[in-house]
XYZ file of C-alpha atoms in Angstrom:
540
model
C 272.092 -44.155 -48.984
C 275.630 -45.547 -48.484
C 276.442 -41.244 -48.866
C 274.881 -40.470 -46.611
C 276.632 -42.506 -43.631
C 279.431 -43.021 -41.662
C 280.008 -46.060 -44.082
C 280.875 -44.337 -46.866
C 283.966 -43.365 -46.607
C 284.517 -47.325 -45.684
C 283.263 -48.434 -48.751
C 285.548 -46.043 -50.479
C 288.755 -46.365 -48.540
C 287.880 -49.825 -47.912
C 289.269 -49.613 -44.737
C 288.117 -50.246 -41.152
C 287.028 -46.455 -39.460
C 286.195 -45.877 -36.142
C 285.064 -42.559 -34.185
C 285.084 -43.081 -30.622
C 283.829 -39.488 -30.328
C 282.500 -37.748 -33.949
C 281.370 -34.188 -31.871
C 285.031 -33.252 -31.804
C 285.591 -33.461 -35.232
C 284.542 -30.447 -36.461
C 284.317 -31.486 -40.090
C 281.647 -34.427 -38.792
C 279.304 -32.074 -37.117
C 277.687 -31.175 -39.812
C 277.275 -34.699 -41.036
C 274.444 -35.548 -41.344
C 273.945 -39.285 -39.515
C 275.156 -36.357 -37.088
C 272.688 -33.944 -37.028
C 269.900 -36.464 -37.385
C 270.885 -39.218 -35.095
C 273.380 -38.174 -32.827
C 276.136 -41.228 -33.136
C 278.993 -40.275 -31.668
C 280.908 -43.616 -32.020
C 281.591 -45.318 -34.731
C 283.497 -48.867 -35.805
C 282.914 -50.240 -39.076
C 284.539 -52.059 -41.752
C 284.438 -52.828 -45.226
C 282.889 -56.796 -46.369
C 284.666 -58.162 -49.234
C 282.908 -60.436 -51.719
C 285.228 -61.853 -54.554
C 287.296 -58.488 -53.803
C 285.444 -56.328 -54.506
C 283.084 -54.705 -51.288
C 280.042 -55.731 -50.348
C 278.880 -53.875 -47.514
C 279.699 -52.903 -44.027
C 279.869 -54.499 -40.847
C 280.022 -51.574 -38.145
C 278.855 -50.483 -34.635
C 277.631 -47.269 -33.714
C 275.876 -45.652 -29.939
C 274.470 -42.464 -29.092
C 277.237 -42.546 -26.563
C 280.946 -41.150 -27.019
C 283.602 -44.003 -26.423
C 286.405 -42.757 -23.755
C 289.581 -44.130 -25.506
C 290.332 -45.399 -29.191
C 289.496 -47.907 -30.132
C 291.842 -50.135 -29.381
C 293.953 -52.346 -31.780
C 292.250 -55.857 -30.773
C 288.651 -54.131 -30.954
C 289.555 -53.111 -34.571
C 290.806 -57.240 -35.521
C 287.690 -58.557 -33.422
C 285.585 -56.245 -36.307
C 287.518 -57.231 -39.142
C 287.410 -60.644 -38.611
C 283.922 -60.733 -38.228
C 283.635 -59.105 -41.877
C 285.916 -61.708 -43.438
C 283.271 -64.567 -41.850
C 280.496 -62.934 -42.842
C 282.336 -62.565 -46.440
C 283.396 -65.923 -47.110
C 279.667 -66.941 -46.214
C 278.275 -64.723 -48.826
C 280.884 -65.953 -51.805
C 280.011 -69.542 -50.607
C 276.215 -68.394 -50.558
C 276.851 -66.995 -53.818
C 278.733 -69.558 -55.503
C 275.873 -72.223 -53.866
C 273.594 -69.753 -55.624
C 275.303 -70.183 -59.245
C 276.062 -73.984 -58.613
C 271.894 -74.768 -58.452
C 271.381 -71.663 -61.300
C 273.910 -73.720 -64.125
C 272.243 -77.291 -62.738
C 268.462 -75.484 -63.402
C 269.934 -75.105 -66.722
C 270.962 -77.964 -67.643
C 268.017 -80.167 -66.686
C 266.357 -77.109 -69.485
C 268.524 -78.725 -71.533
C 268.392 -82.189 -71.163
C 264.504 -82.107 -70.468
C 264.785 -80.467 -74.594
C 266.918 -83.247 -75.672
C 264.721 -86.097 -74.546
C 261.799 -84.231 -75.953
C 263.722 -84.835 -79.751
C 265.089 -87.793 -78.985
C 261.051 -89.565 -78.576
C 260.524 -87.965 -81.724
C 263.555 -88.803 -83.821
C 262.955 -92.457 -82.366
C 262.249 -94.104 -85.485
C 264.742 -92.306 -88.042
C 266.975 -93.675 -86.009
C 268.280 -96.492 -84.075
C 270.996 -95.007 -82.346
C 273.228 -92.144 -81.207
C 275.993 -93.706 -81.657
C 277.810 -92.229 -84.992
C 279.907 -94.985 -85.638
C 276.817 -97.650 -84.751
C 274.390 -95.033 -87.392
C 276.785 -95.567 -89.875
C 277.111 -98.688 -89.749
C 274.221 -99.235 -89.981
C 273.407 -97.149 -92.916
C 275.716 -98.883 -95.324
C 274.737 -102.284 -94.245
C 270.925 -101.824 -94.589
C 271.332 -99.138 -97.866
C 273.478 -102.084 -99.146
C 271.431 -104.589 -99.186
C 268.589 -102.562 -100.657
C 269.928 -101.059 -103.012
C 272.091 -104.808 -104.510
C 274.632 -102.221 -104.961
C 278.380 -103.399 -104.715
C 279.705 -100.448 -102.585
C 277.419 -98.197 -100.595
C 279.588 -95.583 -98.593
C 279.575 -92.408 -96.044
C 282.316 -90.376 -97.339
C 283.332 -87.324 -95.028
C 283.999 -84.442 -97.537
C 286.182 -81.308 -97.415
C 286.164 -77.790 -98.500
C 288.450 -78.847 -101.564
C 287.067 -81.787 -102.780
C 288.785 -84.236 -100.825
C 287.936 -86.114 -97.804
C 288.078 -89.640 -95.706
C 285.426 -92.753 -96.199
C 284.253 -92.788 -93.234
C 282.231 -96.855 -93.723
C 281.688 -98.609 -96.523
C 280.174 -101.922 -97.082
C 281.083 -103.978 -99.840
C 281.160 -106.926 -101.939
C 283.974 -109.038 -103.008
C 285.832 -109.340 -104.894
C 285.974 -105.631 -105.104
C 288.425 -103.601 -103.441
C 287.805 -102.627 -99.909
C 288.656 -98.486 -99.994
C 287.323 -98.246 -96.048
C 289.427 -95.743 -94.249
C 290.789 -94.320 -97.689
C 291.889 -90.813 -97.888
C 290.427 -89.438 -101.340
C 291.369 -86.594 -103.918
C 289.799 -85.518 -106.410
C 292.032 -84.603 -109.278
C 289.755 -82.756 -111.157
C 288.515 -81.186 -108.297
C 285.658 -77.762 -109.118
C 283.808 -75.940 -106.324
C 280.615 -76.303 -108.711
C 280.537 -79.469 -107.311
C 280.519 -78.798 -104.326
C 278.072 -76.221 -104.664
C 275.167 -78.810 -106.452
C 275.298 -81.196 -103.901
C 275.010 -77.892 -100.861
C 272.094 -77.610 -102.697
C 270.776 -80.721 -102.587
C 271.190 -81.792 -105.692
C 271.883 -85.666 -107.103
C 274.225 -86.671 -109.545
C 273.593 -90.288 -110.622
C 275.904 -91.641 -113.214
C 275.195 -94.781 -115.559
C 278.069 -95.581 -117.058
C 281.038 -93.498 -116.349
C 282.707 -94.751 -119.579
C 279.892 -92.794 -121.822
C 278.902 -90.469 -119.675
C 279.819 -86.176 -119.917
C 282.402 -86.766 -117.811
C 285.959 -85.643 -116.818
C 288.388 -88.127 -118.336
C 290.799 -87.183 -114.493
C 287.352 -87.897 -112.833
C 286.623 -91.180 -114.528
C 290.338 -92.058 -113.679
C 289.479 -91.628 -110.083
C 286.504 -93.907 -110.228
C 288.054 -96.653 -112.178
C 291.071 -97.028 -109.615
C 288.207 -98.107 -107.456
C 286.525 -100.489 -109.927
C 283.482 -97.980 -110.299
C 281.460 -98.602 -113.637
C 278.096 -96.902 -112.261
C 277.197 -94.286 -109.071
C 274.710 -92.003 -107.312
C 275.203 -89.891 -105.183
C 273.383 -88.108 -102.304
C 274.836 -84.926 -99.752
C 274.590 -85.307 -96.127
C 273.486 -81.867 -94.923
C 273.468 -81.136 -91.596
C 271.990 -78.103 -90.273
C 272.305 -76.494 -93.760
C 276.012 -77.179 -93.959
C 277.408 -80.018 -96.220
C 278.635 -82.608 -94.096
C 279.349 -84.990 -96.671
C 278.435 -87.902 -98.803
C 275.791 -91.237 -99.215
C 277.363 -92.945 -102.403
C 276.183 -96.409 -103.947
C 279.412 -97.526 -106.376
C 277.989 -100.294 -109.314
C 280.803 -102.076 -109.950
C 280.082 -104.958 -112.423
C 278.284 -103.118 -114.459
C 276.226 -100.328 -116.035
C 273.429 -99.401 -113.629
C 270.434 -96.756 -114.745
C 269.077 -95.868 -110.983
C 265.468 -95.034 -110.554
C 264.116 -92.171 -109.406
C 262.553 -94.339 -106.350
C 266.317 -95.811 -105.378
C 267.688 -91.546 -106.085
C 264.900 -90.876 -103.293
C 265.761 -93.367 -100.822
C 268.767 -92.190 -100.665
C 267.738 -88.848 -100.376
C 265.649 -89.492 -97.752
C 268.853 -91.804 -95.915
C 271.550 -89.044 -96.330
C 268.680 -86.792 -94.166
C 268.563 -89.113 -91.312
C 271.472 -89.206 -91.421
C 272.347 -85.547 -90.995
C 269.068 -85.560 -88.440
C 271.668 -88.515 -86.611
C 274.296 -86.493 -87.141
C 273.057 -83.409 -85.479
C 271.620 -85.518 -82.828
C 274.681 -87.500 -82.489
C 276.747 -83.928 -81.483
C 273.980 -82.835 -79.243
C 273.812 -86.125 -76.639
C 277.503 -86.158 -76.709
C 277.713 -81.926 -75.565
C 275.077 -82.712 -73.386
C 277.265 -85.632 -71.495
C 280.319 -83.637 -71.936
C 277.981 -80.620 -69.735
C 277.212 -83.268 -67.070
C 280.437 -84.116 -66.288
C 281.224 -81.182 -65.659
C 278.687 -80.192 -63.681
C 279.780 -83.294 -62.307
C 282.887 -82.497 -61.656
C 281.524 -78.671 -60.628
C 279.450 -79.802 -58.285
C 282.395 -82.315 -56.351
C 284.642 -78.867 -56.776
C 281.999 -77.342 -54.854
C 281.267 -79.280 -52.191
C 284.583 -79.487 -51.467
C 285.087 -75.735 -51.475
C 281.854 -75.617 -49.073
C 283.201 -78.053 -46.996
C 286.849 -76.067 -47.632
C 285.439 -73.027 -46.742
C 283.317 -73.586 -43.974
C 286.281 -75.866 -42.514
C 288.438 -72.944 -42.912
C 286.037 -69.741 -41.124
C 286.119 -71.659 -38.426
C 290.062 -70.514 -36.863
C 288.761 -66.817 -37.036
C 285.589 -67.323 -35.722
C 287.705 -69.077 -33.260
C 290.419 -66.603 -32.392
C 286.135 -63.906 -32.308
C 285.874 -66.413 -29.425
C 287.780 -66.330 -27.806
C 288.769 -62.760 -27.826
C 285.592 -62.019 -26.615
C 285.687 -64.235 -23.362
C 288.782 -61.939 -22.579
C 286.884 -59.158 -22.854
C 284.474 -60.469 -21.135
C 286.899 -61.536 -18.064
C 289.266 -59.418 -18.032
C 287.627 -55.795 -19.257
C 284.247 -56.427 -18.317
C 284.157 -54.251 -15.133
C 285.849 -51.303 -17.387
C 283.034 -51.729 -20.054
C 279.779 -50.012 -19.508
C 276.021 -52.067 -19.102
C 275.874 -51.397 -23.238
C 279.603 -52.944 -23.863
C 278.675 -55.870 -21.869
C 275.709 -55.531 -24.422
C 277.595 -55.957 -27.219
C 280.069 -58.236 -25.956
C 276.923 -60.456 -25.444
C 275.765 -59.566 -28.858
C 279.013 -60.494 -30.167
C 279.220 -63.980 -28.425
C 275.171 -65.297 -30.045
C 276.586 -64.274 -33.045
C 279.946 -66.951 -33.333
C 277.548 -69.155 -31.683
C 275.101 -69.068 -34.515
C 277.490 -68.616 -36.910
C 279.230 -71.425 -35.120
C 276.371 -73.998 -35.681
C 275.980 -72.667 -38.776
C 279.079 -73.679 -39.524
C 279.463 -77.584 -38.201
C 275.978 -77.646 -40.563
C 277.470 -76.635 -43.334
C 280.529 -79.177 -43.196
C 277.442 -81.664 -42.501
C 275.911 -80.801 -45.723
C 279.125 -81.009 -47.818
C 279.724 -84.303 -45.715
C 277.048 -86.440 -47.564
C 279.119 -86.277 -50.796
C 281.871 -86.066 -49.542
C 283.060 -88.021 -46.223
C 280.631 -91.122 -47.530
C 281.021 -95.205 -45.941
C 280.261 -97.797 -47.873
C 276.413 -99.357 -47.850
C 275.861 -102.150 -45.298
C 272.730 -103.543 -43.422
C 271.205 -101.101 -41.416
C 268.485 -102.080 -38.274
C 266.751 -98.236 -39.026
C 264.803 -100.163 -35.260
C 268.193 -99.797 -33.856
C 269.626 -96.339 -35.302
C 266.094 -95.339 -34.097
C 266.567 -96.176 -30.380
C 270.224 -94.863 -30.460
C 268.747 -91.419 -32.000
C 266.537 -91.216 -28.848
C 269.057 -91.640 -26.544
C 271.117 -88.766 -27.968
C 267.603 -86.333 -27.896
C 267.037 -87.824 -23.656
C 266.825 -84.383 -22.584
C 265.573 -83.057 -26.015
C 262.887 -85.809 -24.751
C 262.525 -84.811 -21.016
C 262.098 -80.876 -21.445
C 259.871 -81.408 -23.970
C 257.917 -84.034 -22.071
C 257.621 -85.491 -25.389
C 256.058 -89.396 -26.505
C 257.603 -91.079 -28.749
C 256.245 -93.998 -30.442
C 258.280 -96.045 -32.913
C 257.610 -99.625 -34.628
C 259.548 -101.679 -36.019
C 261.387 -100.689 -39.079
C 263.090 -102.657 -41.658
C 266.300 -103.116 -42.513
C 267.989 -101.947 -44.977
C 271.146 -101.055 -46.839
C 272.628 -98.112 -46.297
C 275.563 -95.674 -44.985
C 275.382 -96.398 -41.250
C 276.580 -92.852 -40.379
C 274.228 -90.890 -42.832
C 270.523 -92.724 -41.658
C 271.483 -91.879 -37.743
C 271.779 -88.415 -38.837
C 268.352 -88.418 -41.219
C 266.706 -88.893 -38.558
C 267.524 -87.908 -35.637
C 267.676 -84.922 -37.873
C 263.707 -85.683 -38.666
C 262.803 -86.421 -34.668
C 264.561 -83.753 -33.734
C 262.611 -81.511 -35.555
C 259.638 -83.766 -34.570
C 260.972 -81.837 -30.690
C 261.582 -78.381 -31.653
C 258.531 -77.900 -33.641
C 256.000 -78.648 -30.792
C 252.850 -76.757 -29.633
C 253.788 -74.788 -26.385
C 251.184 -76.107 -24.916
C 250.352 -79.913 -26.207
C 252.448 -82.543 -25.545
C 254.566 -83.155 -27.951
C 253.672 -87.175 -29.764
C 256.236 -88.404 -32.142
C 255.653 -91.819 -33.983
C 258.152 -93.514 -36.028
C 256.897 -96.815 -38.295
C 257.386 -97.860 -41.449
C 255.582 -99.325 -44.785
C 256.479 -102.079 -47.266
C 256.663 -100.854 -51.134
C 256.420 -103.715 -53.787
C 258.816 -103.027 -56.686
C 257.840 -101.385 -59.706
C 256.813 -104.361 -61.866
C 254.367 -105.404 -58.903
C 250.632 -105.363 -60.211
C 250.067 -104.805 -55.917
C 251.562 -101.588 -56.198
C 249.197 -98.984 -55.594
C 248.452 -95.126 -57.253
C 249.323 -94.001 -53.671
C 252.574 -95.911 -53.285
C 253.829 -95.385 -57.068
C 253.727 -91.645 -56.269
C 256.975 -91.874 -53.505
C 258.962 -94.182 -55.078
C 261.690 -92.197 -57.180
C 261.082 -92.078 -60.998
C 265.008 -92.665 -61.522
C 264.177 -95.646 -59.173
C 266.797 -99.034 -60.997
C 266.600 -101.120 -58.179
C 265.135 -104.509 -58.565
C 264.553 -105.198 -55.174
C 261.356 -103.391 -52.703
C 261.000 -99.772 -51.391
C 260.359 -99.513 -47.894
C 259.140 -96.365 -46.384
C 260.008 -94.182 -43.465
C 257.394 -92.064 -41.548
C 258.003 -89.586 -39.066
C 254.651 -88.098 -37.709
C 254.182 -85.345 -34.931
C 251.635 -84.060 -33.610
C 253.231 -80.090 -33.806
C 253.084 -76.698 -35.087
C 252.944 -78.284 -38.972
C 253.481 -75.832 -41.645
C 251.265 -74.491 -45.573
C 252.254 -76.786 -48.271
C 252.333 -75.048 -50.209
C 256.127 -74.439 -48.213
C 256.904 -77.900 -48.562
C 259.425 -77.514 -51.842
C 260.882 -74.628 -50.290
C 261.975 -76.471 -46.704
C 263.991 -78.602 -48.209
C 266.627 -75.844 -49.608
C 269.390 -74.979 -47.887
C 269.027 -71.700 -45.609
C 265.542 -71.438 -45.362
C 263.543 -71.180 -42.503
C 259.599 -70.667 -41.990
C 259.951 -68.913 -38.414
C 261.791 -66.648 -36.999
C 265.794 -67.381 -35.138
C 264.228 -66.060 -31.492
C 260.981 -68.836 -31.896
C 263.016 -71.835 -32.863
C 267.052 -71.969 -32.929
C 268.459 -73.612 -36.690
C 270.233 -72.649 -39.446
C 267.359 -73.555 -42.078
C 270.525 -76.545 -43.037
C 268.696 -79.971 -41.315
C 266.058 -80.781 -44.121
C 268.426 -80.137 -46.176
C 270.996 -82.637 -45.289
C 267.954 -85.003 -45.180
C 267.402 -84.474 -49.091
C 270.644 -84.963 -49.506
C 271.215 -87.901 -47.644
C 267.925 -89.982 -49.633
C 268.515 -89.325 -52.879
C 272.679 -90.159 -52.305
C 270.543 -93.566 -51.489
C 268.171 -93.902 -54.424
C 265.121 -92.329 -52.564
C 263.233 -89.897 -52.150
C 261.572 -87.568 -49.099
C 258.196 -85.190 -48.953
C 256.027 -84.674 -46.345
C 252.359 -84.032 -45.271
C 250.813 -80.859 -42.933
C 249.124 -78.147 -42.835
C 249.259 -75.339 -39.923
C 248.550 -76.422 -36.442
C 247.933 -79.972 -37.593
C 251.717 -81.349 -37.182
C 253.609 -83.338 -40.177
C 254.652 -86.658 -41.404
C 258.134 -86.611 -43.506
C 257.754 -89.781 -45.704
C 260.736 -91.080 -46.925
C 261.307 -93.792 -49.742
C 263.986 -96.208 -49.701
C 265.578 -99.098 -51.270
C 265.485 -101.682 -49.517
C 268.680 -102.638 -51.730
C 271.103 -101.099 -53.572
C 272.243 -101.006 -57.005
C 276.101 -102.986 -57.631
C 278.406 -100.169 -57.633
C 276.383 -97.532 -55.450
C 277.417 -98.055 -52.580
C 280.946 -95.588 -52.861
C 278.834 -93.342 -53.850
C-alpha cells in the first residue's frame, strides 16, 4: 500500500521529495519503510498522466547519501517522470482508439446483417432514390393521377418531398401545405396506422375547408397511408385521383400500407447508414489526429531524453570519481534506460510515419530491395554467421521506403531470434497468386488474399522463412500488436513495435501479413501484396 511507503508524501504533495539521510529525521524513524527496510536515502517524484498523478518514479538506498540531492539530480528524475508520463498517456490514447475502432466495427457488422435481411424491400439506401422509386412505381401500378410522399409536421402542415404526376394536373412537389381545418385527431388516426380513403370529396362527409384545400390541387379522390418510422409518425404516402371519383380497393389499400412499411424500414436504414458514415468519417479523422499526436508526442519526447542522456554523460565524466560504485551503477542504469527509451521513441516515430510520411507508389524491384537490406544488415549477418538464401522476387507497385523497412524488419527479426547453438538460415522467396476471379487460385492461396481486395491484377506472396526459435501460433494475433513481446528484453532486445509497423505497411498497400510457426521450429512470415495498385491509392 502506497500509504506505508515514502512515496505517499510524493503522491500527497504532488512534488519531488528527497531524503538524503532518513535516520536524521526524527519524524521518519518510525516509518514502516525505515523500520522494515532501513532505507536511508530516497528521492521520488510524481508521474503525471493527463494532469493526474499516475504513480511515482523513485530511487532509494540503504546507504546514507553524503550530501543533499542537487538541483540537477532533481531535474533528471523529473524529466524522466515527464517522459514516462507522456509515454503512458500516448499508450492510453492508442488503447482508447483501438476500443473505439472495435466498437465501430461491431456496429458496422450489425448494419451489414440488417442490410442483407432488408435487401428485398429496398433497392437503395439513398433517401432521394428510395422516395423517387416509390412514387414512380406506385403511380404506374395504381394508374393514379398523382402519388406523393408528404413529410408531416406536428401541426398537420408539411412538405411534398416527392411526386409522380401525369399531365395535365398541376405539379406540387416542393410545396409547403397547411391544412386550414387540421385537428389533432387526424394525427392520432395516422399514428395508430389507420388508412384514410375518400372515393369522392364532393360526396364525402368531410369539412368544407378540407375539400377546398384538395380542390386547389385538382384532387377528386385520395388514399392516405401513414409512414411510421420506429413507431413515430414520419409522414404520409398519398395517392390522388384527379380525373374523377375512384373507389379504392382493399388490395390497393393493403399494397400502399405494405409499401409505406417498406419506406419506414428504408428510412431507418438510411439514417443508420448516414450515422455510420459519419462515425467512419469521425474515426478516420480521429485516426489521423492520433497518428499526428503519436508523431508529435514521440518527437517532443526526444528533447527531455537528450537532456537526460547529456546530464548522465556529464555526471559520468565529471563526477565519476566522487561517486560510489553504487552511484556509478545508478548512472549506468539511467543511461541504459535512456538508451532503451531512445529506441522506443524512434520506433514510435517509425510507426506513425507509416501513414503520415508516405511516398507515392512506384514500380519497386523487391529483389533489389532485399539486397540493399542485406547490405545494411551485413554486421548482424557476420556476427550470427547466418546463411541467406534469396530467390527472384517480383516487381510491385509500392512505396519503396516502406518496402525496405518491411523487409528489413522481417529479415532482422529472423537474424535476431536465432537459436544459439545452430547456424541461422534465412530464406526469402515468393510465389504468384492469381486474381480473385481466376479459377486456378488454390483454396490455400485464397486464404492469404485480403478479403477487401478490389484490385483487378494478380497478387504476389513474399515469404521470409527462418530456422530460429519460432513461437506458438496461439500468439499469432498478439505479435502484430504494438508493444507486444514474447521474450524478455534481456534475452532479445527490442520494443515490440517492429511487426506492428510491418502490418501497417502491408495494410496501407492493400495486402495482408500472417505467419506459420511452432516453438523451436522456426517461423515463416507470409506477406500478400497486389502487383498493381488501384488508381488513387498511391498517396494514401
